Amino acid sequence: MRHDSIRSASVRALLLLLLPLAAVGCDVVGIGDDTPDAPIDTSERLYPAVQGGDRVLIDKTGRVVVDLDGYNGTREGAEGLTPARFWDNGQNWDYYDAQGEVAFSIRADDAYAPSEGLIRVKLDNKWTFVDTEGRFLINPYLNGARDFSEGFSRVRTPDWGYGLMDRTGAIVVEGEFDDLGDMRAGRALFEDDESYGYIDATGARVIEAVYDEAREFSGGRAAVRQGQRWFYIDTSDNRPLGSTTFISAGDYAEGLAPVRTENKWEYIDESGARRVEPLFDEARPFREGRAAVQIGDFWTFIRPDGTQIRDAEFDEVEDFSGGLAAVIAGEQLGYIDTEGAYVWFPRD
């Protein structure tokens, strides 16, 4: 269904290191999981790190702002808030602002960072959303939920179908789909009997389910597969690159997309012209002017011209967000800036 070589296990590895929960984030399985092209939040926030075996929150300069003594889990932050979990007759979450102050707290089984001002949380095995002051949008009743994207959340309704919910908490597309992706460029990927197409925000099937595999829209285009070959479509189901096809194809971002025309991954521009040579065993879309690539067993980042910001030496990496990228070296977590310099050196 999704092309796994675009996305390594870095997100899960980082979250398991920082938040040792079973089945982290497995509320909904299928389209939209580990989606790499979510809007990047660049507002000031704090970053989870580990120092001497204890959790801390650092700012983008590497300064420790909060010592999370007594906390047993953290999650990556967004929109100025970073969640940290502690136990007190149940699971509680504090949301820290960029100054290291607790903006609000909530009791929940699971909780995430904000997306478009709303936070998905899980209580008694059901999902709901709260705002950035901890006020509930709706009572918890959903069997699954994803972060908001373009004003909609992909949710799993009580009948276990997939639909869309708007920011008021109203179900605007009923749970009639086998699976459903996030809203991107006014289109959401849907599954129908193991084929894939796209709906609009009203639920209308604007691109019929004729594809064997498909990705969500990014940069106004989506990679789709028919038979053994991948190609790109626009939101009207036209093929902007004509008859050009690929062995594998990733998401457009910042004008470039990772593709395979040979055994190795390369990058093409919006005209289909090669911009970075086929050198990589895995490759991800660009984020904040840098793209994560795997060379042999290790990861690094490249600039749009293909030059590396440092040698490939990381076991796992996360995409850049807010000027920093989380990296794992020898099972230890660190952060680097966009030129490859350590802001937080990997340590226990």
Short mmCIF file of C-alpha atoms in Angstrom, two decimals:
data_model
loop_
_atom_site.label_atom_id
_atom_site.label_comp_id
_atom_site.label_asym_id
_atom_site.label_seq_id
_atom_site.Cartn_x
_atom_site.Cartn_y
_atom_site.Cartn_z
CA MET A 1 0.00 0.00 0.00
CA ARG A 2 2.75 2.46 0.93
CA HIS A 3 6.31 2.51 -0.26
CA ASP A 4 8.23 1.62 2.88
CA SER A 5 11.73 2.40 1.59
CA ILE A 6 10.79 6.10 1.62
CA ARG A 7 10.35 5.99 5.36
CA SER A 8 12.76 4.31 7.76
CA ALA A 9 11.90 3.22 11.28
CA SER A 10 13.46 6.40 12.70
CA VAL A 11 10.24 7.86 14.09
CA ARG A 12 9.34 4.69 15.94
CA ALA A 13 12.91 4.20 17.14
CA LEU A 14 13.07 7.72 18.54
CA LEU A 15 9.69 7.49 20.21
CA LEU A 16 10.46 4.13 21.75
CA LEU A 17 13.67 5.56 23.14
CA LEU A 18 11.95 8.58 24.62
CA LEU A 19 8.56 7.09 25.39
CA PRO A 20 8.76 3.33 26.07
CA LEU A 21 5.16 2.38 25.33
CA ALA A 22 3.91 -0.76 23.67
CA ALA A 23 2.55 -0.13 20.16
CA VAL A 24 3.26 3.60 20.19
CA GLY A 25 0.87 5.45 17.92
CA CYS A 26 -0.89 2.33 16.64
CA ASP A 27 -4.40 3.74 16.92
CA VAL A 28 -5.00 3.53 13.18
CA VAL A 29 -3.14 1.27 10.79
CA GLY A 30 -2.72 1.77 7.07
CA ILE A 31 -2.96 4.84 4.88
CA GLY A 32 -1.48 7.88 6.57
CA ASP A 33 0.69 6.12 9.15
CA ASP A 34 4.19 7.60 9.46
CA THR A 35 3.32 10.09 6.78
CA PRO A 36 6.44 12.16 6.06
CA ASP A 37 4.85 15.17 4.41
CA ALA A 38 2.87 16.66 7.30
CA PRO A 39 3.20 20.45 7.54
CA ILE A 40 6.39 21.33 9.37
CA ASP A 41 5.98 23.52 12.44
CA THR A 42 8.87 25.93 12.90
CA SER A 43 7.66 27.77 16.01
CA GLU A 44 9.91 27.83 19.04
CA ARG A 45 9.52 24.78 21.23
CA LEU A 46 11.52 22.38 23.36
CA TYR A 47 13.07 19.07 22.28
CA PRO A 48 13.15 15.80 24.26
CA ALA A 49 16.63 14.55 25.13
CA VAL A 50 18.37 12.23 27.57
CA GLN A 51 21.13 13.25 30.00
CA GLY A 52 22.72 10.80 32.41
CA GLY A 53 19.80 8.43 31.92
CA ASP A 54 17.24 11.11 32.80
CA ARG A 55 14.84 12.86 30.46
CA VAL A 56 15.28 16.57 29.86
CA LEU A 57 13.88 19.19 27.50
CA ILE A 58 16.35 21.36 25.62
CA ASP A 59 15.99 24.44 23.44
CA LYS A 60 17.38 24.66 19.92
CA THR A 61 20.77 25.84 21.23
CA GLY A 62 21.14 22.67 23.34
CA ARG A 63 20.51 24.40 26.66
CA VAL A 64 18.65 22.25 29.20
CA VAL A 65 15.43 24.12 30.02
CA VAL A 66 13.51 21.46 31.96
CA ASP A 67 14.79 18.56 34.06
CA LEU A 68 12.07 15.92 33.76
CA ASP A 69 12.93 14.11 36.96
CA GLY A 70 10.01 11.83 37.80
CA TYR A 71 8.68 11.71 34.25
CA ASN A 72 8.67 8.43 32.37
CA GLY A 73 7.98 9.52 28.81
CA THR A 74 8.14 12.39 26.35
CA ARG A 75 6.96 13.04 22.83
CA GLU A 76 8.19 15.34 20.09
CA GLY A 77 6.64 18.77 20.36
CA ALA A 78 4.95 21.10 17.88
CA GLU A 79 3.30 24.53 17.79
CA GLY A 80 5.21 25.66 20.86
CA LEU A 81 4.21 22.75 23.13
CA THR A 82 6.02 19.55 24.12
CA PRO A 83 4.21 16.76 26.01
CA ALA A 84 5.80 14.86 28.92
CA ARG A 85 4.19 11.98 30.80
CA PHE A 86 4.23 11.15 34.51
CA TRP A 87 2.36 8.73 36.75
CA ASP A 88 0.09 9.83 39.58
CA ASN A 89 -2.62 7.24 40.15
CA GLY A 90 -2.81 7.04 36.38
CA GLN A 91 -1.16 8.61 33.37
CA ASN A 92 -0.87 12.39 33.31
CA TRP A 93 0.61 14.65 30.68
CA ASP A 94 2.17 18.08 31.16
CA TYR A 95 2.49 20.32 28.10
CA TYR A 96 5.61 22.51 28.35
CA ASP A 97 5.87 25.79 26.48
CA ALA A 98 9.09 27.15 24.97
CA GLN A 99 9.99 28.88 28.26
CA GLY A 100 9.83 25.61 30.19
CA GLU A 101 6.55 26.38 31.94
CA VAL A 102 3.63 23.97 32.09
CA ALA A 103 0.94 25.44 29.83
CA PHE A 104 -1.68 22.87 30.89
CA SER A 105 -2.01 19.29 32.11
CA ILE A 106 -4.34 16.47 31.17
CA ARG A 107 -5.05 12.96 32.41
CA ALA A 108 -4.97 10.58 29.45
CA ASP A 109 -3.75 7.15 28.43
CA ASP A 110 -1.95 8.62 25.44
CA ALA A 111 -1.36 12.13 24.13
CA TYR A 112 0.41 13.85 21.26
CA ALA A 113 1.66 17.27 20.21
CA PRO A 114 -0.70 19.87 18.73
CA SER A 115 -1.57 19.95 15.06
CA GLU A 116 -3.47 23.00 13.80
CA GLY A 117 -4.20 23.93 17.41
CA LEU A 118 -5.79 20.62 18.42
CA ILE A 119 -4.28 17.68 20.28
CA ARG A 120 -5.37 14.06 19.93
CA VAL A 121 -5.57 12.14 23.18
CA LYS A 122 -6.73 8.67 24.20
CA LEU A 123 -8.87 7.88 27.24
CA ASP A 124 -10.23 4.45 28.11
CA ASN A 125 -9.24 3.16 24.67
CA LYS A 126 -11.18 5.90 22.83
CA TRP A 127 -9.85 8.97 21.07
CA THR A 128 -10.78 12.64 21.25
CA PHE A 129 -9.17 16.08 20.88
CA VAL A 130 -8.36 18.91 23.28
CA ASP A 131 -7.32 22.46 22.47
CA THR A 132 -4.05 24.07 23.56
CA GLU A 133 -5.55 24.95 26.94
CA GLY A 134 -6.66 21.37 27.62
CA ARG A 135 -10.36 21.86 26.87
CA PHE A 136 -12.14 18.93 25.21
CA LEU A 137 -13.49 19.38 21.70
CA ILE A 138 -15.72 16.28 21.93
CA ASN A 139 -16.27 13.39 24.32
CA PRO A 140 -13.94 10.45 23.67
CA TYR A 141 -15.75 8.01 21.39
CA LEU A 142 -13.58 7.51 18.32
CA ASN A 143 -11.87 4.20 17.61
CA GLY A 144 -8.96 6.01 15.99
CA ALA A 145 -7.78 9.47 15.02
CA ARG A 146 -4.98 11.22 13.18
CA ASP A 147 -3.63 14.74 13.58
CA PHE A 148 -5.52 17.54 11.84
CA SER A 149 -4.43 18.42 8.32
CA GLU A 150 -6.02 21.21 6.27
CA GLY A 151 -8.81 21.49 8.83
CA PHE A 152 -9.75 17.81 8.94
CA SER A 153 -8.81 14.74 10.96
CA ARG A 154 -8.99 11.24 9.58
CA VAL A 155 -10.97 9.31 12.20
CA ARG A 156 -12.21 5.80 12.77
CA THR A 157 -15.88 5.96 13.73
CA PRO A 158 -17.78 3.66 16.15
CA ASP A 159 -18.69 1.32 13.28
CA TRP A 160 -14.93 0.97 12.58
CA GLY A 161 -15.07 2.69 9.20
CA TYR A 162 -12.87 5.64 8.26
CA GLY A 163 -14.17 9.16 7.73
CA LEU A 164 -13.28 12.83 8.22
CA MET A 165 -14.00 15.12 11.15
CA ASP A 166 -13.81 18.93 10.99
CA ARG A 167 -12.48 21.31 13.64
CA THR A 168 -15.88 21.64 15.33
CA GLY A 169 -15.93 17.90 16.03
CA ALA A 170 -18.56 17.17 13.36
CA ILE A 171 -18.19 14.10 11.14
CA VAL A 172 -18.33 15.60 7.65
CA VAL A 173 -17.46 12.41 5.75
CA GLU A 174 -19.06 9.30 7.20
CA GLY A 175 -16.97 6.27 8.11
CA GLU A 176 -17.63 4.40 4.89
CA PHE A 177 -14.08 3.75 3.73
CA ASP A 178 -11.82 0.73 4.21
CA ASP A 179 -9.01 3.17 4.94
CA LEU A 180 -8.46 6.86 4.50
CA GLY A 181 -5.49 9.23 4.41
CA ASP A 182 -4.93 12.76 5.65
CA MET A 183 -6.31 15.72 3.69
CA ARG A 184 -3.54 17.11 1.48
CA ALA A 185 -4.02 19.61 -1.34
CA GLY A 186 -7.77 19.18 -0.90
CA ARG A 187 -7.54 15.44 -1.51
CA ALA A 188 -7.55 12.44 0.83
CA LEU A 189 -6.33 9.02 -0.26
CA PHE A 190 -8.92 6.24 0.16
CA GLU A 191 -8.92 2.48 -0.19
CA ASP A 192 -11.69 0.52 -1.87
CA ASP A 193 -11.27 -3.24 -2.21
CA GLU A 194 -7.46 -2.98 -2.23
CA SER A 195 -7.44 -0.24 -4.87
CA TYR A 196 -6.76 3.43 -4.24
CA GLY A 197 -8.22 6.77 -5.23
CA TYR A 198 -8.84 10.21 -3.74
CA ILE A 199 -11.82 12.06 -2.26
CA ASP A 200 -12.35 15.75 -1.63
CA ALA A 201 -13.48 17.34 1.66
CA THR A 202 -17.13 16.48 0.92
CA GLY A 203 -16.36 12.79 0.45
CA ALA A 204 -16.86 12.91 -3.33
CA ARG A 205 -14.61 10.51 -5.22
CA VAL A 206 -12.76 12.99 -7.41
CA ILE A 207 -10.14 10.42 -8.50
CA GLU A 208 -11.52 6.90 -8.78
CA ALA A 209 -9.88 3.92 -7.11
CA VAL A 210 -7.91 2.67 -10.11
CA TYR A 211 -4.42 2.52 -8.58
CA ASP A 212 -2.69 -0.53 -7.12
CA GLU A 213 -0.76 1.60 -4.65
CA ALA A 214 -0.70 5.31 -3.90
CA ARG A 215 0.74 7.99 -1.67
CA GLU A 216 -0.81 11.14 -0.26
CA PHE A 217 -0.48 14.44 -2.10
CA SER A 218 2.60 16.53 -1.44
CA GLY A 219 3.71 19.55 -3.42
CA GLY A 220 0.51 19.29 -5.46
CA ARG A 221 1.38 15.81 -6.74
CA ALA A 222 0.90 12.23 -5.62
CA ALA A 223 2.95 9.16 -6.48
CA VAL A 224 0.76 6.27 -7.67
CA ARG A 225 1.42 2.78 -8.99
CA GLN A 226 -0.27 0.77 -11.70
CA GLY A 227 1.25 -2.62 -12.33
CA GLN A 228 4.98 -2.49 -11.64
CA ARG A 229 5.60 1.19 -12.35
CA TRP A 230 5.13 4.39 -10.37
CA PHE A 231 4.30 7.81 -11.80
CA TYR A 232 2.89 11.14 -10.61
CA ILE A 233 -0.58 12.63 -10.90
CA ASP A 234 -1.90 16.09 -10.03
CA THR A 235 -5.13 16.82 -8.16
CA SER A 236 -7.11 16.44 -11.42
CA ASP A 237 -5.58 13.01 -12.14
CA ASN A 238 -3.39 14.38 -14.94
CA ARG A 239 0.21 13.18 -15.37
CA PRO A 240 2.49 16.24 -15.17
CA LEU A 241 5.55 14.20 -16.19
CA GLY A 242 3.81 12.60 -19.14
CA SER A 243 4.80 8.98 -19.74
CA THR A 244 7.76 9.03 -17.34
CA THR A 245 7.60 6.15 -14.84
CA PHE A 246 9.79 4.87 -12.03
CA ILE A 247 10.68 1.71 -10.14
CA SER A 248 9.77 3.60 -6.95
CA ALA A 249 8.68 7.16 -6.24
CA GLY A 250 8.44 9.32 -3.13
CA ASP A 251 6.85 12.64 -2.22
CA TYR A 252 7.60 16.00 -3.79
CA ALA A 253 8.75 18.57 -1.27
CA GLU A 254 10.56 21.85 -1.82
CA GLY A 255 10.52 21.18 -5.57
CA LEU A 256 12.29 17.82 -5.46
CA ALA A 257 11.24 14.17 -5.13
CA PRO A 258 13.18 10.97 -4.38
CA VAL A 259 12.75 8.30 -7.08
CA ARG A 260 14.38 5.14 -8.33
CA THR A 261 15.05 4.76 -12.03
CA GLU A 262 17.93 2.39 -11.28
CA ASN A 263 18.91 0.41 -8.18
CA LYS A 264 19.81 3.53 -6.18
CA TRP A 265 17.62 6.49 -5.17
CA GLU A 266 18.07 9.90 -6.79
CA TYR A 267 16.17 13.21 -6.81
CA ILE A 268 14.26 14.80 -9.66
CA ASP A 269 12.78 18.28 -10.02
CA GLU A 270 9.21 19.20 -11.02
CA SER A 271 10.01 18.77 -14.71
CA GLY A 272 11.34 15.25 -14.11
CA ALA A 273 14.97 16.23 -14.65
CA ARG A 274 17.59 14.56 -12.46
CA ARG A 275 19.00 16.98 -9.87
CA VAL A 276 20.85 14.59 -7.55
CA GLU A 277 22.61 11.50 -8.86
CA PRO A 278 21.42 7.96 -7.93
CA LEU A 279 23.66 7.32 -4.93
CA PHE A 280 21.41 6.31 -2.04
CA ASP A 281 20.05 3.07 -0.61
CA GLU A 282 17.10 4.96 0.86
CA ALA A 283 15.97 8.56 0.51
CA ARG A 284 13.32 10.82 2.00
CA PRO A 285 11.73 14.09 0.89
CA PHE A 286 13.42 17.41 1.64
CA ARG A 287 12.50 19.23 4.84
CA GLU A 288 13.89 22.66 5.66
CA GLY A 289 16.41 22.39 2.84
CA ARG A 290 17.78 19.01 3.85
CA ALA A 291 16.89 15.41 2.97
CA ALA A 292 17.69 12.27 4.95
CA VAL A 293 19.50 9.63 2.90
CA GLN A 294 20.92 6.20 3.68
CA ILE A 295 24.29 5.14 2.31
CA GLY A 296 25.06 1.53 3.16
CA ASP A 297 24.01 0.96 6.75
CA PHE A 298 24.11 4.59 7.88
CA TRP A 299 22.22 7.84 7.44
CA THR A 300 23.12 11.45 6.82
CA PHE A 301 21.51 14.52 5.20
CA ILE A 302 22.08 16.19 1.85
CA ARG A 303 21.52 19.68 0.48
CA PRO A 304 19.48 20.26 -2.70
CA ASP A 305 22.70 20.05 -4.76
CA GLY A 306 23.38 16.56 -3.37
CA THR A 307 26.30 17.47 -1.10
CA GLN A 308 26.31 15.90 2.35
CA ILE A 309 26.22 18.05 5.48
CA ARG A 310 28.38 15.38 7.21
CA ASP A 311 29.46 11.78 6.69
CA ALA A 312 26.88 9.00 6.86
CA GLU A 313 27.35 7.86 10.45
CA PHE A 314 23.92 7.70 12.10
CA ASP A 315 21.93 4.56 12.81
CA GLU A 316 18.64 6.47 12.51
CA VAL A 317 17.61 10.04 11.83
CA GLU A 318 14.46 12.12 12.03
CA ASP A 319 13.65 14.82 9.49
CA PHE A 320 14.56 18.44 10.27
CA SER A 321 11.94 20.41 12.15
CA GLY A 322 12.45 23.85 13.61
CA GLY A 323 16.11 23.86 12.54
CA LEU A 324 17.13 20.64 14.30
CA ALA A 325 17.11 16.95 13.42
CA ALA A 326 17.14 14.16 15.98
CA VAL A 327 19.77 11.50 15.28
CA ILE A 328 20.64 8.18 16.89
CA ALA A 329 24.22 6.97 17.06
CA GLY A 330 24.96 3.78 18.96
CA GLU A 331 21.43 3.80 20.45
CA GLN A 332 22.00 7.26 21.89
CA LEU A 333 20.00 10.34 20.98
CA GLY A 334 21.46 13.60 19.72
CA TYR A 335 20.47 16.67 17.70
CA ILE A 336 22.25 18.37 14.80
CA ASP A 337 21.66 21.66 13.02
CA THR A 338 21.22 22.11 9.27
CA GLU A 339 24.99 22.31 8.72
CA GLY A 340 25.55 19.02 10.54
CA ALA A 341 26.99 20.43 13.77
CA TYR A 342 25.92 18.81 17.03
CA VAL A 343 23.67 20.90 19.22
CA TRP A 344 23.19 17.95 21.57
CA PHE A 345 25.82 15.21 21.39
CA PRO A 346 24.49 11.61 21.60
CA ARG A 347 24.72 10.51 25.20
CA ASP A 348 23.06 8.27 27.78
#
